[in-house]
Each structure stands twice: as C-alpha cells, then as structure tokens.
PDB file of C-alpha atoms in Angstrom:
ATOM      1  CA  UNK A   1     -16.104 -15.074   2.102  1.00  0.00           C
ATOM      2  CA  UNK A   2     -15.701 -13.935  -1.695  1.00  0.00           C
ATOM      3  CA  UNK A   3     -12.304 -13.824  -3.497  1.00  0.00           C
ATOM      4  CA  UNK A   4     -11.126 -10.633  -3.730  1.00  0.00           C
ATOM      5  CA  UNK A   5     -11.571  -8.413  -7.382  1.00  0.00           C
ATOM      6  CA  UNK A   6      -8.033  -7.925  -7.978  1.00  0.00           C
ATOM      7  CA  UNK A   7      -6.361  -5.582 -10.983  1.00  0.00           C
ATOM      8  CA  UNK A   8      -7.064  -5.892 -14.479  1.00  0.00           C
ATOM      9  CA  UNK A   9      -5.047  -8.790 -16.639  1.00  0.00           C
ATOM     10  CA  UNK A  10      -2.226  -6.647 -18.398  1.00  0.00           C
ATOM     11  CA  UNK A  11      -2.167  -9.551 -20.696  1.00  0.00           C
ATOM     12  CA  UNK A  12      -5.866  -8.977 -22.377  1.00  0.00           C
ATOM     13  CA  UNK A  13      -6.070  -5.206 -21.598  1.00  0.00           C
ATOM     14  CA  UNK A  14      -2.807  -3.250 -22.274  1.00  0.00           C
ATOM     15  CA  UNK A  15      -1.236  -1.308 -19.505  1.00  0.00           C
ATOM     16  CA  UNK A  16      -2.304   2.335 -21.275  1.00  0.00           C
ATOM     17  CA  UNK A  17      -5.999   1.160 -21.455  1.00  0.00           C
ATOM     18  CA  UNK A  18      -8.797   0.137 -19.220  1.00  0.00           C
ATOM     19  CA  UNK A  19      -8.981   1.111 -15.222  1.00  0.00           C
ATOM     20  CA  UNK A  20      -6.986   4.053 -14.202  1.00  0.00           C
ATOM     21  CA  UNK A  21      -7.047   3.314 -10.592  1.00  0.00           C
ATOM     22  CA  UNK A  22      -3.992   2.521  -8.391  1.00  0.00           C
ATOM     23  CA  UNK A  23      -2.367  -0.270 -10.147  1.00  0.00           C
ATOM     24  CA  UNK A  24      -5.275  -0.909 -12.336  1.00  0.00           C
ATOM     25  CA  UNK A  25      -7.643  -1.917  -8.607  1.00  0.00           C
ATOM     26  CA  UNK A  26     -11.172  -1.761  -8.475  1.00  0.00           C
ATOM     27  CA  UNK A  27     -13.145   1.660  -7.643  1.00  0.00           C
ATOM     28  CA  UNK A  28     -14.190   1.336  -3.924  1.00  0.00           C
ATOM     29  CA  UNK A  29     -17.639   1.708  -4.952  1.00  0.00           C
ATOM     30  CA  UNK A  30     -17.230  -1.612  -7.218  1.00  0.00           C
ATOM     31  CA  UNK A  31     -16.829  -3.872  -4.786  1.00  0.00           C
ATOM     32  CA  UNK A  32     -18.904  -5.353  -1.667  1.00  0.00           C
ATOM     33  CA  UNK A  33     -15.778  -4.590   0.981  1.00  0.00           C
ATOM     34  CA  UNK A  34     -11.991  -3.341   1.065  1.00  0.00           C
ATOM     35  CA  UNK A  35      -9.529  -4.548   3.353  1.00  0.00           C
ATOM     36  CA  UNK A  36      -7.405  -1.730   2.192  1.00  0.00           C
ATOM     37  CA  UNK A  37      -8.191   1.626   0.512  1.00  0.00           C
ATOM     38  CA  UNK A  38      -5.985   3.755  -1.405  1.00  0.00           C
ATOM     39  CA  UNK A  39      -7.380   7.406  -1.763  1.00  0.00           C
ATOM     40  CA  UNK A  40      -5.824  10.850  -3.051  1.00  0.00           C
ATOM     41  CA  UNK A  41      -5.573  14.507  -1.692  1.00  0.00           C
ATOM     42  CA  UNK A  42      -4.817  16.546  -4.423  1.00  0.00           C
ATOM     43  CA  UNK A  43      -3.921  19.487  -2.312  1.00  0.00           C
ATOM     44  CA  UNK A  44      -1.186  21.953  -1.725  1.00  0.00           C
ATOM     45  CA  UNK A  45      -2.004  24.789  -0.443  1.00  0.00           C
ATOM     46  CA  UNK A  46       0.336  24.639   2.399  1.00  0.00           C
ATOM     47  CA  UNK A  47       3.794  24.241   0.440  1.00  0.00           C
ATOM     48  CA  UNK A  48       6.238  26.813   1.075  1.00  0.00           C
ATOM     49  CA  UNK A  49       7.934  26.896  -2.032  1.00  0.00           C
ATOM     50  CA  UNK A  50       7.304  24.858  -4.945  1.00  0.00           C
ATOM     51  CA  UNK A  51       3.543  24.240  -5.725  1.00  0.00           C
ATOM     52  CA  UNK A  52       2.422  21.201  -7.500  1.00  0.00           C
ATOM     53  CA  UNK A  53       1.738  18.159  -4.954  1.00  0.00           C
ATOM     54  CA  UNK A  54      -1.907  18.498  -6.223  1.00  0.00           C
ATOM     55  CA  UNK A  55      -1.489  16.865  -9.046  1.00  0.00           C
ATOM     56  CA  UNK A  56       0.416  14.357  -6.901  1.00  0.00           C
ATOM     57  CA  UNK A  57      -2.564  11.461  -6.719  1.00  0.00           C
ATOM     58  CA  UNK A  58      -2.883  11.327 -10.635  1.00  0.00           C
ATOM     59  CA  UNK A  59       0.892  11.306 -11.268  1.00  0.00           C
ATOM     60  CA  UNK A  60       1.539   8.103  -8.657  1.00  0.00           C
ATOM     61  CA  UNK A  61      -2.100   6.419 -10.567  1.00  0.00           C
ATOM     62  CA  UNK A  62      -0.581   6.649 -13.927  1.00  0.00           C
ATOM     63  CA  UNK A  63       3.105   5.479 -13.074  1.00  0.00           C
ATOM     64  CA  UNK A  64       1.417   2.651 -11.060  1.00  0.00           C
ATOM     65  CA  UNK A  65      -0.136   0.794 -14.470  1.00  0.00           C
ATOM     66  CA  UNK A  66       3.369  -1.343 -14.548  1.00  0.00           C
ATOM     67  CA  UNK A  67       2.658  -2.901 -11.465  1.00  0.00           C
ATOM     68  CA  UNK A  68       2.205  -6.262 -11.457  1.00  0.00           C
ATOM     69  CA  UNK A  69       0.350  -8.105  -8.821  1.00  0.00           C
ATOM     70  CA  UNK A  70       3.039 -10.577  -7.293  1.00  0.00           C
ATOM     71  CA  UNK A  71       5.729  -8.881  -5.248  1.00  0.00           C
ATOM     72  CA  UNK A  72       8.484 -11.198  -5.232  1.00  0.00           C
ATOM     73  CA  UNK A  73      10.406  -9.131  -2.336  1.00  0.00           C
ATOM     74  CA  UNK A  74       7.719  -9.642   0.067  1.00  0.00           C
ATOM     75  CA  UNK A  75       6.531 -13.177  -1.635  1.00  0.00           C
ATOM     76  CA  UNK A  76       3.182 -12.222  -1.182  1.00  0.00           C
ATOM     77  CA  UNK A  77       0.228 -11.650  -4.104  1.00  0.00           C
ATOM     78  CA  UNK A  78      -1.381  -8.909  -1.952  1.00  0.00           C
ATOM     79  CA  UNK A  79      -4.653  -8.011  -4.407  1.00  0.00           C
ATOM     80  CA  UNK A  80      -5.358 -11.887  -4.348  1.00  0.00           C
ATOM     81  CA  UNK A  81      -5.180 -12.017   0.289  1.00  0.00           C
ATOM     82  CA  UNK A  82      -6.846  -8.491   0.668  1.00  0.00           C
ATOM     83  CA  UNK A  83      -9.296  -6.422  -1.017  1.00  0.00           C
ATOM     84  CA  UNK A  84      -7.974  -3.678  -2.132  1.00  0.00           C
ATOM     85  CA  UNK A  85      -9.055  -0.541  -3.753  1.00  0.00           C
ATOM     86  CA  UNK A  86      -9.235   3.006  -4.618  1.00  0.00           C
ATOM     87  CA  UNK A  87     -11.452   5.060  -2.731  1.00  0.00           C
ATOM     88  CA  UNK A  88     -10.558   8.298  -6.017  1.00  0.00           C
ATOM     89  CA  UNK A  89      -9.618  11.745  -4.373  1.00  0.00           C
ATOM     90  CA  UNK A  90     -11.161  13.603  -1.347  1.00  0.00           C
ATOM     91  CA  UNK A  91     -12.397  16.871  -2.395  1.00  0.00           C
ATOM     92  CA  UNK A  92     -10.366  19.431  -0.346  1.00  0.00           C
ATOM     93  CA  UNK A  93     -11.319  23.289  -0.149  1.00  0.00           C
ATOM     94  CA  UNK A  94      -7.605  24.838  -1.890  1.00  0.00           C
ATOM     95  CA  UNK A  95      -8.485  28.345  -0.579  1.00  0.00           C
ATOM     96  CA  UNK A  96      -9.421  26.990   3.053  1.00  0.00           C
ATOM     97  CA  UNK A  97      -6.342  25.400   4.957  1.00  0.00           C
ATOM     98  CA  UNK A  98      -8.422  24.993   8.226  1.00  0.00           C
ATOM     99  CA  UNK A  99     -11.419  23.347   6.221  1.00  0.00           C
ATOM    100  CA  UNK A 100      -9.442  21.400   3.768  1.00  0.00           C
ATOM    101  CA  UNK A 101      -7.546  19.517   7.346  1.00  0.00           C
ATOM    102  CA  UNK A 102     -11.572  18.767   8.765  1.00  0.00           C
ATOM    103  CA  UNK A 103     -12.450  17.402   5.321  1.00  0.00           C
ATOM    104  CA  UNK A 104      -9.572  15.128   5.262  1.00  0.00           C
ATOM    105  CA  UNK A 105     -10.056  14.396   8.644  1.00  0.00           C
ATOM    106  CA  UNK A 106     -13.451  13.823   8.117  1.00  0.00           C
ATOM    107  CA  UNK A 107     -12.843  11.145   5.261  1.00  0.00           C
ATOM    108  CA  UNK A 108      -9.962   9.316   6.824  1.00  0.00           C
ATOM    109  CA  UNK A 109     -12.798   8.589   9.629  1.00  0.00           C
ATOM    110  CA  UNK A 110     -15.343   7.443   7.526  1.00  0.00           C
ATOM    111  CA  UNK A 111     -12.824   5.279   4.974  1.00  0.00           C
ATOM    112  CA  UNK A 112     -11.889   3.488   7.944  1.00  0.00           C
ATOM    113  CA  UNK A 113     -14.641   3.531  10.482  1.00  0.00           C
ATOM    114  CA  UNK A 114     -14.812  -0.538   9.682  1.00  0.00           C
ATOM    115  CA  UNK A 115     -11.148  -1.060  10.380  1.00  0.00           C
ATOM    116  CA  UNK A 116      -9.968  -0.700   6.768  1.00  0.00           C
ATOM    117  CA  UNK A 117      -6.836   1.025   6.424  1.00  0.00           C
ATOM    118  CA  UNK A 118      -5.949   3.521   4.578  1.00  0.00           C
ATOM    119  CA  UNK A 119      -2.803   4.272   2.029  1.00  0.00           C
ATOM    120  CA  UNK A 120      -3.131   8.113   0.979  1.00  0.00           C
ATOM    121  CA  UNK A 121      -1.259   9.920  -1.504  1.00  0.00           C
ATOM    122  CA  UNK A 122      -0.884  13.556  -1.573  1.00  0.00           C
ATOM    123  CA  UNK A 123      -0.872  16.222  -1.837  1.00  0.00           C
ATOM    124  CA  UNK A 124       1.817  17.882   0.448  1.00  0.00           C
ATOM    125  CA  UNK A 125       2.648  17.408   3.917  1.00  0.00           C
ATOM    126  CA  UNK A 126      -0.084  19.384   5.833  1.00  0.00           C
ATOM    127  CA  UNK A 127      -2.287  16.160   4.943  1.00  0.00           C
ATOM    128  CA  UNK A 128      -0.557  13.526   7.498  1.00  0.00           C
ATOM    129  CA  UNK A 129      -2.115  15.597  10.526  1.00  0.00           C
ATOM    130  CA  UNK A 130      -5.906  15.047   9.457  1.00  0.00           C
ATOM    131  CA  UNK A 131      -4.807  11.474   8.589  1.00  0.00           C
ATOM    132  CA  UNK A 132      -3.013  11.055  12.044  1.00  0.00           C
ATOM    133  CA  UNK A 133      -6.073  12.497  13.939  1.00  0.00           C
ATOM    134  CA  UNK A 134      -8.423   9.720  12.223  1.00  0.00           C
ATOM    135  CA  UNK A 135      -5.653   6.945  13.052  1.00  0.00           C
ATOM    136  CA  UNK A 136      -5.470   7.904  16.894  1.00  0.00           C
ATOM    137  CA  UNK A 137      -9.250   8.137  17.176  1.00  0.00           C
ATOM    138  CA  UNK A 138      -9.192   4.400  16.693  1.00  0.00           C
ATOM    139  CA  UNK A 139      -5.958   3.225  17.873  1.00  0.00           C
ATOM    140  CA  UNK A 140      -4.606   6.052  20.392  1.00  0.00           C
ATOM    141  CA  UNK A 141      -1.561   7.857  20.214  1.00  0.00           C
ATOM    142  CA  UNK A 142       0.065   6.148  17.552  1.00  0.00           C
ATOM    143  CA  UNK A 143       3.705   5.283  16.437  1.00  0.00           C
ATOM    144  CA  UNK A 144       5.364   7.288  13.541  1.00  0.00           C
ATOM    145  CA  UNK A 145       8.479   6.593  11.306  1.00  0.00           C
ATOM    146  CA  UNK A 146       8.431   9.918   9.438  1.00  0.00           C
ATOM    147  CA  UNK A 147      10.320   9.420   6.135  1.00  0.00           C
ATOM    148  CA  UNK A 148      11.405  13.080   4.679  1.00  0.00           C
ATOM    149  CA  UNK A 149      14.600  15.345   4.108  1.00  0.00           C
ATOM    150  CA  UNK A 150      13.167  18.115   6.754  1.00  0.00           C
ATOM    151  CA  UNK A 151      11.801  17.427  10.299  1.00  0.00           C
ATOM    152  CA  UNK A 152       8.317  18.598   9.939  1.00  0.00           C
ATOM    153  CA  UNK A 153       8.227  20.095  13.202  1.00  0.00           C
ATOM    154  CA  UNK A 154       8.676  23.789  12.812  1.00  0.00           C
ATOM    155  CA  UNK A 155       6.281  25.867  14.602  1.00  0.00           C
ATOM    156  CA  UNK A 156       4.668  28.153  12.070  1.00  0.00           C
ATOM    157  CA  UNK A 157       5.459  29.919   8.524  1.00  0.00           C
ATOM    158  CA  UNK A 158       4.346  33.873   8.262  1.00  0.00           C
ATOM    159  CA  UNK A 159       2.524  33.176  11.261  1.00  0.00           C
ATOM    160  CA  UNK A 160       0.314  30.157  10.237  1.00  0.00           C
ATOM    161  CA  UNK A 161       0.322  27.204  12.391  1.00  0.00           C
ATOM    162  CA  UNK A 162      -1.215  24.436   9.456  1.00  0.00           C
ATOM    163  CA  UNK A 163       1.106  24.068   6.767  1.00  0.00           C
ATOM    164  CA  UNK A 164       3.610  21.177   5.392  1.00  0.00           C
ATOM    165  CA  UNK A 165       6.608  21.909   7.729  1.00  0.00           C
ATOM    166  CA  UNK A 166       4.536  21.847  10.800  1.00  0.00           C
ATOM    167  CA  UNK A 167       2.657  18.512  11.577  1.00  0.00           C
ATOM    168  CA  UNK A 168       4.429  16.723  13.461  1.00  0.00           C
ATOM    169  CA  UNK A 169       4.583  19.856  16.028  1.00  0.00           C
ATOM    170  CA  UNK A 170       0.560  20.182  15.941  1.00  0.00           C
ATOM    171  CA  UNK A 171       0.289  16.130  16.124  1.00  0.00           C
ATOM    172  CA  UNK A 172       3.013  16.143  19.232  1.00  0.00           C
ATOM    173  CA  UNK A 173       0.814  19.359  20.564  1.00  0.00           C
ATOM    174  CA  UNK A 174      -2.381  17.090  20.473  1.00  0.00           C
ATOM    175  CA  UNK A 175      -1.362  13.707  21.775  1.00  0.00           C
ATOM    176  CA  UNK A 176      -1.836  12.079  18.791  1.00  0.00           C
ATOM    177  CA  UNK A 177       1.079  10.411  18.761  1.00  0.00           C
ATOM    178  CA  UNK A 178       2.941   8.235  20.888  1.00  0.00           C
ATOM    179  CA  UNK A 179       5.886  10.024  21.958  1.00  0.00           C
ATOM    180  CA  UNK A 180       8.292   7.244  22.683  1.00  0.00           C
ATOM    181  CA  UNK A 181       7.951   5.927  19.321  1.00  0.00           C
ATOM    182  CA  UNK A 182       8.805   8.774  16.926  1.00  0.00           C
ATOM    183  CA  UNK A 183      11.458   8.632  14.390  1.00  0.00           C
ATOM    184  CA  UNK A 184      12.572  10.910  10.985  1.00  0.00           C
ATOM    185  CA  UNK A 185      14.531   9.079   8.575  1.00  0.00           C
ATOM    186  CA  UNK A 186      16.183  10.509   5.844  1.00  0.00           C
ATOM    187  CA  UNK A 187      16.580  13.872   7.350  1.00  0.00           C
ATOM    188  CA  UNK A 188      19.256  16.182   5.480  1.00  0.00           C
ATOM    189  CA  UNK A 189      20.384  19.454   4.744  1.00  0.00           C
ATOM    190  CA  UNK A 190      20.728  23.314   6.243  1.00  0.00           C
ATOM    191  CA  UNK A 191      18.123  24.100   9.507  1.00  0.00           C
ATOM    192  CA  UNK A 192      17.281  27.592  10.698  1.00  0.00           C
ATOM    193  CA  UNK A 193      19.433  26.756  13.901  1.00  0.00           C
ATOM    194  CA  UNK A 194      20.707  24.452  16.201  1.00  0.00           C
ATOM    195  CA  UNK A 195      16.925  24.883  18.252  1.00  0.00           C
ATOM    196  CA  UNK A 196      15.091  23.020  15.714  1.00  0.00           C
ATOM    197  CA  UNK A 197      17.007  19.902  16.867  1.00  0.00           C
ATOM    198  CA  UNK A 198      16.713  20.680  20.372  1.00  0.00           C
ATOM    199  CA  UNK A 199      12.817  21.200  19.983  1.00  0.00           C
ATOM    200  CA  UNK A 200      12.864  18.022  17.801  1.00  0.00           C
ATOM    201  CA  UNK A 201      14.159  15.604  20.601  1.00  0.00           C
ATOM    202  CA  UNK A 202      12.170  17.334  23.125  1.00  0.00           C
ATOM    203  CA  UNK A 203       8.980  16.206  21.466  1.00  0.00           C
ATOM    204  CA  UNK A 204      10.389  12.606  21.661  1.00  0.00           C
ATOM    205  CA  UNK A 205      11.896  12.234  18.027  1.00  0.00           C
ATOM    206  CA  UNK A 206      14.744  10.347  17.202  1.00  0.00           C
ATOM    207  CA  UNK A 207      16.648  10.916  14.241  1.00  0.00           C
ATOM    208  CA  UNK A 208      18.343   8.492  11.381  1.00  0.00           C
ATOM    209  CA  UNK A 209      19.084  10.812   8.746  1.00  0.00           C
ATOM    210  CA  UNK A 210      20.092  10.020   5.367  1.00  0.00           C
ATOM    211  CA  UNK A 211      23.976   9.452   5.897  1.00  0.00           C
ATOM    212  CA  UNK A 212      23.664   7.224   8.588  1.00  0.00           C
ATOM    213  CA  UNK A 213      21.446   5.023   6.146  1.00  0.00           C
ATOM    214  CA  UNK A 214      24.432   5.124   4.231  1.00  0.00           C
ATOM    215  CA  UNK A 215      27.217   4.781   7.201  1.00  0.00           C
ATOM    216  CA  UNK A 216      25.039   1.858   9.065  1.00  0.00           C
ATOM    217  CA  UNK A 217      23.381  -0.049   6.095  1.00  0.00           C
ATOM    218  CA  UNK A 218      19.930  -1.172   5.888  1.00  0.00           C
ATOM    219  CA  UNK A 219      19.746  -4.062   8.473  1.00  0.00           C
ATOM    220  CA  UNK A 220      21.115  -1.822  11.236  1.00  0.00           C
ATOM    221  CA  UNK A 221      18.380   1.024  10.702  1.00  0.00           C
ATOM    222  CA  UNK A 222      15.541  -1.242  10.412  1.00  0.00           C
ATOM    223  CA  UNK A 223      16.825  -3.204  13.254  1.00  0.00           C
ATOM    224  CA  UNK A 224      17.108  -0.045  15.625  1.00  0.00           C
ATOM    225  CA  UNK A 225      13.327   1.313  14.253  1.00  0.00           C
ATOM    226  CA  UNK A 226      12.113  -2.046  15.187  1.00  0.00           C
ATOM    227  CA  UNK A 227      13.265  -2.340  18.493  1.00  0.00           C
ATOM    228  CA  UNK A 228      11.710   1.572  18.953  1.00  0.00           C
ATOM    229  CA  UNK A 229       8.388   0.754  17.772  1.00  0.00           C
ATOM    230  CA  UNK A 230       7.760  -2.644  18.997  1.00  0.00           C
ATOM    231  CA  UNK A 231       4.149  -3.605  18.872  1.00  0.00           C
ATOM    232  CA  UNK A 232       2.784  -0.241  18.933  1.00  0.00           C
ATOM    233  CA  UNK A 233       0.070   0.955  16.611  1.00  0.00           C
ATOM    234  CA  UNK A 234       2.417   2.420  13.402  1.00  0.00           C
ATOM    235  CA  UNK A 235       1.546   5.288  11.178  1.00  0.00           C
ATOM    236  CA  UNK A 236       4.294   5.234   8.262  1.00  0.00           C
ATOM    237  CA  UNK A 237       4.376   9.268   6.441  1.00  0.00           C
ATOM    238  CA  UNK A 238       6.672   9.267   3.879  1.00  0.00           C
ATOM    239  CA  UNK A 239       7.736  12.662   1.941  1.00  0.00           C
ATOM    240  CA  UNK A 240       9.144  11.247  -1.550  1.00  0.00           C
ATOM    241  CA  UNK A 241      11.660  14.238  -0.672  1.00  0.00           C
ATOM    242  CA  UNK A 242      13.551  11.968   1.372  1.00  0.00           C
ATOM    243  CA  UNK A 243      14.754  10.654  -1.859  1.00  0.00           C
ATOM    244  CA  UNK A 244      17.707  11.954  -3.629  1.00  0.00           C
ATOM    245  CA  UNK A 245      16.713  14.448  -6.117  1.00  0.00           C
ATOM    246  CA  UNK A 246      18.460  11.734  -8.493  1.00  0.00           C
ATOM    247  CA  UNK A 247      15.650   9.345  -7.594  1.00  0.00           C
ATOM    248  CA  UNK A 248      12.883  11.927  -7.030  1.00  0.00           C
ATOM    249  CA  UNK A 249      13.136  15.302  -8.954  1.00  0.00           C
ATOM    250  CA  UNK A 250       9.166  16.102  -9.097  1.00  0.00           C
ATOM    251  CA  UNK A 251       9.172  17.530  -5.284  1.00  0.00           C
ATOM    252  CA  UNK A 252       8.561  20.698  -3.570  1.00  0.00           C
ATOM    253  CA  UNK A 253      11.910  21.136  -1.518  1.00  0.00           C
ATOM    254  CA  UNK A 254      14.636  18.872  -2.507  1.00  0.00           C
ATOM    255  CA  UNK A 255      17.825  18.306  -0.662  1.00  0.00           C
ATOM    256  CA  UNK A 256      21.097  17.161  -2.056  1.00  0.00           C
ATOM    257  CA  UNK A 257      22.227  13.729  -0.277  1.00  0.00           C
ATOM    258  CA  UNK A 258      18.953  11.584  -0.033  1.00  0.00           C
ATOM    259  CA  UNK A 259      19.077   8.390   0.167  1.00  0.00           C
ATOM    260  CA  UNK A 260      18.079   5.930  -2.794  1.00  0.00           C
ATOM    261  CA  UNK A 261      14.574   4.685  -4.322  1.00  0.00           C
ATOM    262  CA  UNK A 262      16.550   0.609  -3.817  1.00  0.00           C
ATOM    263  CA  UNK A 263      17.467   1.666   0.071  1.00  0.00           C
ATOM    264  CA  UNK A 264      13.336   2.923   1.252  1.00  0.00           C
ATOM    265  CA  UNK A 265      12.104   0.140  -0.420  1.00  0.00           C
ATOM    266  CA  UNK A 266      14.543  -2.454   1.652  1.00  0.00           C
ATOM    267  CA  UNK A 267      13.764  -0.590   5.019  1.00  0.00           C
ATOM    268  CA  UNK A 268      10.288  -1.041   4.384  1.00  0.00           C
ATOM    269  CA  UNK A 269      10.469  -4.604   3.532  1.00  0.00           C
ATOM    270  CA  UNK A 270      12.259  -4.616   7.234  1.00  0.00           C
ATOM    271  CA  UNK A 271       9.281  -3.923   8.494  1.00  0.00           C
ATOM    272  CA  UNK A 272       7.043  -7.403   7.770  1.00  0.00           C
ATOM    273  CA  UNK A 273       4.963  -8.196  10.644  1.00  0.00           C
ATOM    274  CA  UNK A 274       4.621  -4.674  12.390  1.00  0.00           C
ATOM    275  CA  UNK A 275       1.347  -3.253  13.268  1.00  0.00           C
ATOM    276  CA  UNK A 276       1.010  -1.286  10.684  1.00  0.00           C
ATOM    277  CA  UNK A 277      -2.254   0.955  10.710  1.00  0.00           C
ATOM    278  CA  UNK A 278      -2.019   3.475   7.839  1.00  0.00           C
ATOM    279  CA  UNK A 279       0.341   5.372   5.549  1.00  0.00           C
ATOM    280  CA  UNK A 280       1.019   7.892   3.338  1.00  0.00           C
ATOM    281  CA  UNK A 281       3.091   9.064   0.643  1.00  0.00           C
ATOM    282  CA  UNK A 282       3.388  12.991  -0.138  1.00  0.00           C
ATOM    283  CA  UNK A 283       4.692  15.800  -2.001  1.00  0.00           C
ATOM    284  CA  UNK A 284       4.887  14.322  -5.041  1.00  0.00           C
ATOM    285  CA  UNK A 285       5.054  16.752  -8.004  1.00  0.00           C
ATOM    286  CA  UNK A 286       4.500  15.971 -11.196  1.00  0.00           C
ATOM    287  CA  UNK A 287       5.385  19.510 -12.580  1.00  0.00           C
ATOM    288  CA  UNK A 288       9.214  18.942 -11.978  1.00  0.00           C
ATOM    289  CA  UNK A 289       9.515  15.220 -12.351  1.00  0.00           C
ATOM    290  CA  UNK A 290      11.089  13.951 -15.821  1.00  0.00           C
ATOM    291  CA  UNK A 291      10.263  10.698 -17.676  1.00  0.00           C
ATOM    292  CA  UNK A 292       8.315   9.549 -14.506  1.00  0.00           C
ATOM    293  CA  UNK A 293      11.133   9.148 -12.134  1.00  0.00           C
ATOM    294  CA  UNK A 294       9.189  10.661  -9.294  1.00  0.00           C
ATOM    295  CA  UNK A 295       6.112   8.776  -9.975  1.00  0.00           C
ATOM    296  CA  UNK A 296       7.236   5.676 -10.308  1.00  0.00           C
ATOM    297  CA  UNK A 297       8.928   5.626  -7.200  1.00  0.00           C
ATOM    298  CA  UNK A 298       6.366   6.834  -5.147  1.00  0.00           C
ATOM    299  CA  UNK A 299       4.281   3.909  -7.060  1.00  0.00           C
ATOM    300  CA  UNK A 300       6.655   1.243  -5.795  1.00  0.00           C
ATOM    301  CA  UNK A 301       6.321   2.741  -2.247  1.00  0.00           C
ATOM    302  CA  UNK A 302       2.738   2.440  -2.113  1.00  0.00           C
ATOM    303  CA  UNK A 303       2.716  -1.261  -3.586  1.00  0.00           C
ATOM    304  CA  UNK A 304       5.116  -2.061  -0.992  1.00  0.00           C
ATOM    305  CA  UNK A 305       3.020  -0.508   2.141  1.00  0.00           C
ATOM    306  CA  UNK A 306      -0.446  -2.105   0.392  1.00  0.00           C
ATOM    307  CA  UNK A 307       1.942  -5.508   0.141  1.00  0.00           C
ATOM    308  CA  UNK A 308       2.400  -4.762   4.227  1.00  0.00           C
ATOM    309  CA  UNK A 309      -0.387  -4.007   4.930  1.00  0.00           C
ATOM    310  CA  UNK A 310      -2.022  -7.219   2.950  1.00  0.00           C
ATOM    311  CA  UNK A 311       0.516  -9.322   4.841  1.00  0.00           C
ATOM    312  CA  UNK A 312      -0.618  -7.842   8.123  1.00  0.00           C
ATOM    313  CA  UNK A 313      -4.627  -8.664   7.214  1.00  0.00           C
ATOM    314  CA  UNK A 314      -3.854 -12.236   6.136  1.00  0.00           C
ATOM    315  CA  UNK A 315      -1.986 -12.661   9.883  1.00  0.00           C
ATOM    316  CA  UNK A 316      -5.061 -11.097  11.720  1.00  0.00           C
ATOM    317  CA  UNK A 317      -7.303 -13.114   9.396  1.00  0.00           C
ATOM    318  CA  UNK A 318      -6.001 -16.053  10.519  1.00  0.00           C
ATOM    319  CA  UNK A 319      -4.904 -15.706  14.224  1.00  0.00           C
TER     320      UNK A 319
END
C-alpha cells in the first residue's frame, strides 16, 4: 500500500501559501483512497440566536495552517499512519432545513461508505442529526459523547422540530443513539425549567457539568466516561461553546463558566483506544471571534480527533 500523502512541508512553503485544506492536507480528489476525511457543512439556518456558523468550516481550516504533523500529546504522526484528506464543503440549501438535513445525511453516507471515518466542521448543531443517521446506518445505534454548554434535547423552537437545540431529542426518538451510553459534557447555565433535566434523564443522558470537570478533574471524568461507553461504536459531537467564552468567543450562544481548551484536549486524549467512528466540531461563528481564538481551539480539537481516529486505524490494520 502506498505511503499516505501528508500536508505541505511548512519548512519549504510558507504557512500562508499553498494548500488551503485542513492542516494543509490534500483534497480528497488528490488521493486514491482516504482512511479519514474531514468535511465542512457551511450551514446555520437552525440557529436560535447569533448566526455566522456557516463560515465556521473556512475559519477552522484557516486556523489549522499552524498545525504540525507530529502530535506529541498522543505520540503519533496521524498523517503518516493514515491517509487523511479534505473533502471540502457539503453544499446545502440554506433556505430549507429539511432538504439540508437530507443532503448532509446522503453526503456523510457516501463519504463513509467504504469504512472511511469522517470528522465534520459545522455549521450549527442541527447537522449532528443527519451525521448520526449516517453513522447508525453502518453501526446501529451509537454511543454519544456530546460536549456542549447546552443539552440540545429540547423539543421545538417556534414549532420547528429541526434546529440546533433539538438534534439529540430527534436522535433519541429515531432510535439511532444507544441509550445505555449517552453523556453530555460541559453543560452549564440557565434552563427553561427543571423539566429540561427530567426529559434529558428519560432519554438516557448522563451529565458531566463544567463544574464537575473543575471539581473532579480530567482523570476522574475520563474514567467515568470510558466506563459508560465501553467498547461501543462512539460518536463525538463538540459544540465549541462548551469552552468558556474566554477560550471561544466566536460562537452563537455563549455561556459563562465553561471548561478551558486545555481541559477539553486532555479529556479527548483520554479516549485513546475507544471505538470512535465519527465526530463533529460545530458552532464556530467567526464574526464573533477575536484573533482566531475560537478557530485555533477548534482546529486543535479537530487535530486531536483526527489523531485518535488515526491511532484506531493503525490498531485495526495491525490486529
């Protein structure tokens, strides 16, 4: 098998020149195969407050120019042990949420048809529903780790069932998530009422609040989450607003008291060896960002997700 085609060599071509794909990786149409694909979904028609996440994929890619090919935290060169490519953006209808959801599901299904793992850049959190549908087609109901300031298990907004605050209630209703292995991480802030939590528990979610991360620490949180997930197929969905606004100001519904970028990276690194089958990073809204703070955080989160998927690919290839 041919050696993977990696990113542009930044010692020969300046970071602000050359390829504009994630981490300066090749496009999907420039490689014969891909073990891991990143793709953008520039869609934010499901937001309830600030728009702008449709520009998130481009912002994440731009911030990723500074990423380097060796990940010392996980002791892996992900682009050397797996072919990673950028599939570009999935073009979706910004005026029809139902059609957009169908387009995303179809595209994700096609991109992962041959066992390729997908990391998606949003876009608002509405896109998690069609991505979970595509994942469940291959793996059945999947375990879910949902990093977010909010529950996103509400029923409707203004009578609309498909918004960025409702994807995981719809996923529960459709039977595409494993109710024995669901967890929110980093939630905080006011709710509409206590019933929000009661409904959430009924769906099967466990909650690790941002305060829990602070008081219990990363190691204990990771241990509890790993125990809950086991060896189930795992989908990880990360709303960038899980980070405190000081670490991610560029998002649509910020909440005070969030976790730090260091904490989320260390939590993710604790998932090494889990059966991760896909992931997304959503709600990056560059119009509200400053000095690429949010874009840098999102690009590093995506890099660690790709690194974890590359490690799992290598493990499966040598098993």
